[in-house]
């Protein structure tokens, strides 16, 4: 049989169900006819990026491993040099630091984007960072933070290549500092705004263009529980279409003093920026509203951030699910699926033996 004569619509039907980018590239490499028919990639499922359990997480020479949720394949992701440290994954690139130099790397295409040097001094290095890519090639922000400060820098599109350049809006060094009060526990850029959560769960909302404060959001209301000195909550901010969600995870220590997670107690809240009636005038009253269902959405959350997809875009996936990973007693990170907000039903999924995991969405752009 001459596979090159397969009808274009059949090739597109098959390629639309290949949610791992390497599988999609293999299909396009079969012949010119298939490459022409499969001109546009389907949405890709995330990879789980982690250090192998045979290496120590702080070892800079250890290559990271990626686990494809679509194909189950495990692959190596190698940094440009042993001195580069991974600050965080993004929706398309890895953000690497070779203090003070910063670099965005697409592990699929090998494309590299140098950034302005880190604004943090060597004595107080950056702890976390990420890029928020945009679908229309508009300026995309890179965010850097530690527990006390937060900086961001806009990458502008390169008209010649259809991608970002390292030139951006900021201070003289290319970075703009966000004046945040208190300790920074988590932050996320979404729809032109920066949401900064402190260590008590309070969220400040900033306009990314003017740095003006748009509002302050108190922590979500949670069920009253007996106070425990060895228990705490962890907040993950998750874009949800045009809205923003807050997923609360509960942690505590067992009898041996090891940190464990209560997998059956995930709570999801939606940020409501409604206009309410004040004493004499209309006032903005932002608040978190607990959700009983996330509909067709699938959430992928790490320890602090996450993202969401429509389940209908992925054949065989069902909505109303949350995928996350947690640290087990043997320091192994396992993948879990939380599929019921009513009874807390959670199941462990098959995966490799990894630790220090985080989600990463591969991109061919």
CSV table of C-alpha atoms in Angstrom, one decimal, residues 42-275:
chain,number,residue,atom,x,y,z
A,42,UNK,CA,-2.9,19.8,17.8
A,43,UNK,CA,-2.9,21.0,21.4
A,44,UNK,CA,-0.2,19.1,23.4
A,45,UNK,CA,-0.6,17.5,26.8
A,46,UNK,CA,2.0,18.6,29.4
A,47,UNK,CA,5.2,16.8,30.3
A,48,UNK,CA,6.2,16.1,33.9
A,49,UNK,CA,9.7,17.6,34.3
A,50,UNK,CA,11.8,16.3,37.1
A,51,UNK,CA,15.2,15.1,38.4
A,52,UNK,CA,15.9,11.4,38.3
A,53,UNK,CA,15.7,9.7,41.7
A,54,UNK,CA,19.3,8.5,41.2
A,55,UNK,CA,20.5,12.1,41.4
A,56,UNK,CA,20.2,14.6,44.2
A,57,UNK,CA,17.8,17.5,43.3
A,58,UNK,CA,20.5,20.1,44.1
A,59,UNK,CA,23.1,18.5,41.8
A,60,UNK,CA,23.5,21.0,38.9
A,61,UNK,CA,25.0,18.3,36.6
A,62,UNK,CA,22.0,16.0,36.8
A,63,UNK,CA,20.0,16.0,33.5
A,64,UNK,CA,16.2,16.5,34.0
A,65,UNK,CA,13.8,13.9,32.8
A,66,UNK,CA,10.5,14.5,31.1
A,67,UNK,CA,7.5,12.2,31.3
A,68,UNK,CA,4.9,12.6,28.5
A,69,UNK,CA,1.4,12.3,29.9
A,70,UNK,CA,0.2,11.5,26.3
A,71,UNK,CA,2.6,8.7,25.3
A,72,UNK,CA,4.2,7.6,28.6
A,73,UNK,CA,7.7,8.1,27.2
A,74,UNK,CA,10.6,9.3,29.4
A,75,UNK,CA,13.2,11.5,27.8
A,76,UNK,CA,16.2,13.4,29.0
A,77,UNK,CA,16.3,17.2,29.0
A,78,UNK,CA,19.8,18.6,29.2
A,79,UNK,CA,20.7,22.1,30.3
A,80,UNK,CA,23.2,24.1,28.1
A,81,UNK,CA,25.9,23.7,30.7
A,82,UNK,CA,26.4,22.2,34.2
A,83,UNK,CA,26.3,25.7,35.7
A,84,UNK,CA,22.8,26.4,34.6
A,85,UNK,CA,20.0,26.1,37.2
A,86,UNK,CA,16.4,25.6,36.3
A,87,UNK,CA,14.3,28.4,37.8
A,88,UNK,CA,11.0,27.2,36.4
A,89,UNK,CA,9.2,25.8,33.3
A,90,UNK,CA,6.8,27.9,31.3
A,91,UNK,CA,4.1,27.1,28.7
A,92,UNK,CA,6.8,26.8,26.0
A,93,UNK,CA,10.3,27.3,27.4
A,94,UNK,CA,12.5,26.5,30.4
A,95,UNK,CA,13.9,29.5,32.3
A,96,UNK,CA,17.6,28.8,33.3
A,97,UNK,CA,20.0,30.8,35.4
A,98,UNK,CA,23.8,31.0,35.3
A,99,UNK,CA,23.9,33.8,37.8
A,100,UNK,CA,23.6,36.6,36.7
A,101,UNK,CA,22.9,35.5,33.2
A,102,UNK,CA,19.4,34.3,32.3
A,103,UNK,CA,18.2,32.2,29.4
A,104,UNK,CA,15.0,30.9,27.9
A,105,UNK,CA,15.4,27.5,26.2
A,106,UNK,CA,12.9,25.5,24.1
A,107,UNK,CA,14.0,21.9,24.8
A,108,UNK,CA,12.2,20.7,21.7
A,109,UNK,CA,13.5,23.1,19.1
A,110,UNK,CA,16.7,24.1,20.8
A,111,UNK,CA,15.8,27.8,20.4
A,112,UNK,CA,17.5,30.0,23.0
A,113,UNK,CA,16.6,33.5,24.0
A,114,UNK,CA,19.1,35.5,26.2
A,115,UNK,CA,17.5,37.8,28.7
A,116,UNK,CA,18.9,40.9,30.5
A,117,UNK,CA,21.0,39.9,33.5
A,118,UNK,CA,19.2,39.1,36.7
A,119,UNK,CA,18.3,42.1,38.8
A,120,UNK,CA,18.8,40.1,42.0
A,121,UNK,CA,22.2,40.4,43.8
A,122,UNK,CA,24.3,37.3,44.2
A,123,UNK,CA,23.7,37.3,47.9
A,124,UNK,CA,19.9,37.1,47.4
A,125,UNK,CA,19.4,35.0,44.2
A,126,UNK,CA,16.2,34.6,42.3
A,127,UNK,CA,14.2,31.6,43.5
A,128,UNK,CA,11.5,31.2,40.9
A,129,UNK,CA,10.7,32.5,37.4
A,130,UNK,CA,8.5,31.9,34.5
A,131,UNK,CA,7.4,33.1,31.0
A,132,UNK,CA,3.8,33.7,30.0
A,133,UNK,CA,3.7,33.2,26.2
A,134,UNK,CA,0.9,34.9,24.2
A,135,UNK,CA,-1.0,33.4,21.3
A,136,UNK,CA,-0.9,36.5,19.1
A,137,UNK,CA,2.9,37.2,19.6
A,138,UNK,CA,2.1,40.3,21.7
A,139,UNK,CA,4.6,41.3,24.4
A,140,UNK,CA,5.1,38.3,26.8
A,141,UNK,CA,6.3,38.9,30.4
A,142,UNK,CA,9.1,37.0,32.1
A,143,UNK,CA,8.6,37.1,35.9
A,144,UNK,CA,11.4,36.6,38.5
A,145,UNK,CA,10.9,36.5,42.3
A,146,UNK,CA,12.2,35.5,45.6
A,147,UNK,CA,10.5,35.7,49.0
A,148,UNK,CA,10.8,39.5,49.2
A,149,UNK,CA,11.0,41.0,45.7
A,150,UNK,CA,9.3,40.5,42.3
A,151,UNK,CA,10.6,41.8,38.9
A,152,UNK,CA,9.1,41.4,35.4
A,153,UNK,CA,10.3,42.0,31.8
A,154,UNK,CA,8.4,42.1,28.6
A,155,UNK,CA,9.7,40.1,25.6
A,156,UNK,CA,8.6,41.8,22.4
A,157,UNK,CA,7.8,39.8,19.2
A,158,UNK,CA,10.5,39.6,16.6
A,159,UNK,CA,8.8,40.5,13.3
A,160,UNK,CA,11.4,38.7,11.2
A,161,UNK,CA,11.0,35.4,13.1
A,162,UNK,CA,7.6,35.5,14.5
A,163,UNK,CA,8.9,35.0,18.1
A,164,UNK,CA,10.1,37.0,21.1
A,165,UNK,CA,13.3,39.1,21.4
A,166,UNK,CA,15.1,39.8,24.6
A,167,UNK,CA,14.4,43.5,24.5
A,168,UNK,CA,11.7,44.6,26.9
A,169,UNK,CA,10.0,47.2,29.0
A,170,UNK,CA,11.5,47.8,32.4
A,171,UNK,CA,14.1,49.9,34.2
A,172,UNK,CA,17.6,50.6,32.9
A,173,UNK,CA,18.5,46.9,33.2
A,174,UNK,CA,15.4,45.8,31.4
A,175,UNK,CA,13.5,44.8,34.5
A,176,UNK,CA,10.6,46.5,36.3
A,177,UNK,CA,10.2,46.0,40.1
A,178,UNK,CA,6.8,45.4,41.4
A,179,UNK,CA,6.3,47.2,44.8
A,180,UNK,CA,4.9,44.3,46.8
A,181,UNK,CA,4.3,44.5,50.6
A,182,UNK,CA,5.2,41.5,52.8
A,183,UNK,CA,6.5,38.2,51.8
A,184,UNK,CA,5.9,36.8,48.3
A,185,UNK,CA,4.5,33.2,48.5
A,186,UNK,CA,3.1,33.0,44.9
A,187,UNK,CA,2.4,35.1,41.9
A,188,UNK,CA,1.0,34.8,38.4
A,189,UNK,CA,0.6,37.0,35.3
A,190,UNK,CA,-2.9,36.7,33.7
A,191,UNK,CA,-4.8,38.9,31.3
A,192,UNK,CA,-2.6,41.9,31.8
A,193,UNK,CA,-2.6,41.7,35.5
A,194,UNK,CA,-0.1,40.4,38.1
A,195,UNK,CA,-1.6,38.6,41.1
A,196,UNK,CA,0.8,38.4,44.1
A,197,UNK,CA,-0.1,36.2,47.0
A,198,UNK,CA,1.6,36.7,50.4
A,199,UNK,CA,2.4,34.0,53.0
A,200,UNK,CA,-1.0,34.5,54.7
A,201,UNK,CA,-3.0,34.0,51.5
A,202,UNK,CA,-3.9,37.6,50.7
A,203,UNK,CA,-3.7,38.5,47.0
A,204,UNK,CA,-2.8,42.0,45.6
A,205,UNK,CA,-3.8,42.7,42.0
A,206,UNK,CA,-1.6,45.0,39.9
A,207,UNK,CA,-2.0,46.4,36.5
A,208,UNK,CA,1.1,45.2,34.7
A,209,UNK,CA,1.3,48.2,32.4
A,210,UNK,CA,1.0,50.9,35.1
A,211,UNK,CA,1.9,49.0,38.3
A,212,UNK,CA,-1.3,50.5,39.8
A,213,UNK,CA,-3.0,48.4,42.5
A,214,UNK,CA,-6.4,47.3,41.2
A,215,UNK,CA,-7.6,45.5,44.3
A,216,UNK,CA,-6.8,43.3,47.3
A,217,UNK,CA,-8.4,39.9,47.8
A,218,UNK,CA,-8.7,38.2,51.2
A,219,UNK,CA,-7.9,34.5,51.5
A,220,UNK,CA,-10.6,32.0,50.5
A,221,UNK,CA,-12.8,31.0,53.4
A,222,UNK,CA,-12.0,27.5,54.5
A,223,UNK,CA,-13.8,25.1,56.8
A,224,UNK,CA,-12.9,25.5,60.4
A,225,UNK,CA,-10.5,22.8,61.6
A,226,UNK,CA,-8.6,22.3,64.8
A,227,UNK,CA,-5.3,24.3,64.6
A,228,UNK,CA,-2.3,22.1,64.1
A,229,UNK,CA,1.3,23.4,64.4
A,230,UNK,CA,2.5,20.9,61.9
A,231,UNK,CA,-0.2,21.6,59.2
A,232,UNK,CA,-0.4,24.2,56.6
A,233,UNK,CA,-2.1,25.1,53.3
A,234,UNK,CA,-0.4,25.6,49.9
A,235,UNK,CA,-2.1,27.9,47.3
A,236,UNK,CA,-1.8,27.3,43.5
A,237,UNK,CA,-3.0,30.0,41.2
A,238,UNK,CA,-4.5,28.6,37.9
A,239,UNK,CA,-5.7,30.5,34.8
A,240,UNK,CA,-9.1,29.3,33.8
A,241,UNK,CA,-10.0,30.8,30.5
A,242,UNK,CA,-10.5,34.5,31.2
A,243,UNK,CA,-10.9,33.8,34.9
A,244,UNK,CA,-8.4,32.9,37.7
A,245,UNK,CA,-8.7,29.9,40.1
A,246,UNK,CA,-7.1,29.2,43.4
A,247,UNK,CA,-6.5,25.6,44.3
A,248,UNK,CA,-5.8,24.9,48.0
A,249,UNK,CA,-3.8,21.9,49.0
A,250,UNK,CA,-3.5,20.7,52.6
A,251,UNK,CA,-0.2,19.4,54.1
A,252,UNK,CA,0.7,18.0,57.4
A,253,UNK,CA,3.4,15.8,59.1
A,254,UNK,CA,3.0,12.2,60.1
A,255,UNK,CA,4.2,10.6,63.3
A,256,UNK,CA,7.7,10.4,61.9
A,257,UNK,CA,7.8,14.1,61.1
A,258,UNK,CA,7.6,13.6,57.3
A,259,UNK,CA,5.6,16.0,55.2
A,260,UNK,CA,2.5,14.4,53.6
A,261,UNK,CA,-0.4,15.7,51.6
A,262,UNK,CA,-4.1,15.1,52.2
A,263,UNK,CA,-5.0,14.3,48.6
A,264,UNK,CA,-8.7,14.1,49.3
A,265,UNK,CA,-9.2,17.6,50.4
A,266,UNK,CA,-8.3,19.8,47.4
A,267,UNK,CA,-10.5,22.9,47.2
A,268,UNK,CA,-11.0,25.1,44.2
A,269,UNK,CA,-12.1,28.7,44.3
A,270,UNK,CA,-12.8,31.2,41.5
A,271,UNK,CA,-11.8,34.9,41.7
A,272,UNK,CA,-15.0,37.1,41.6
A,273,UNK,CA,-14.3,40.7,40.8
A,274,UNK,CA,-18.0,41.7,40.9
A,275,UNK,CA,-19.2,45.2,41.5
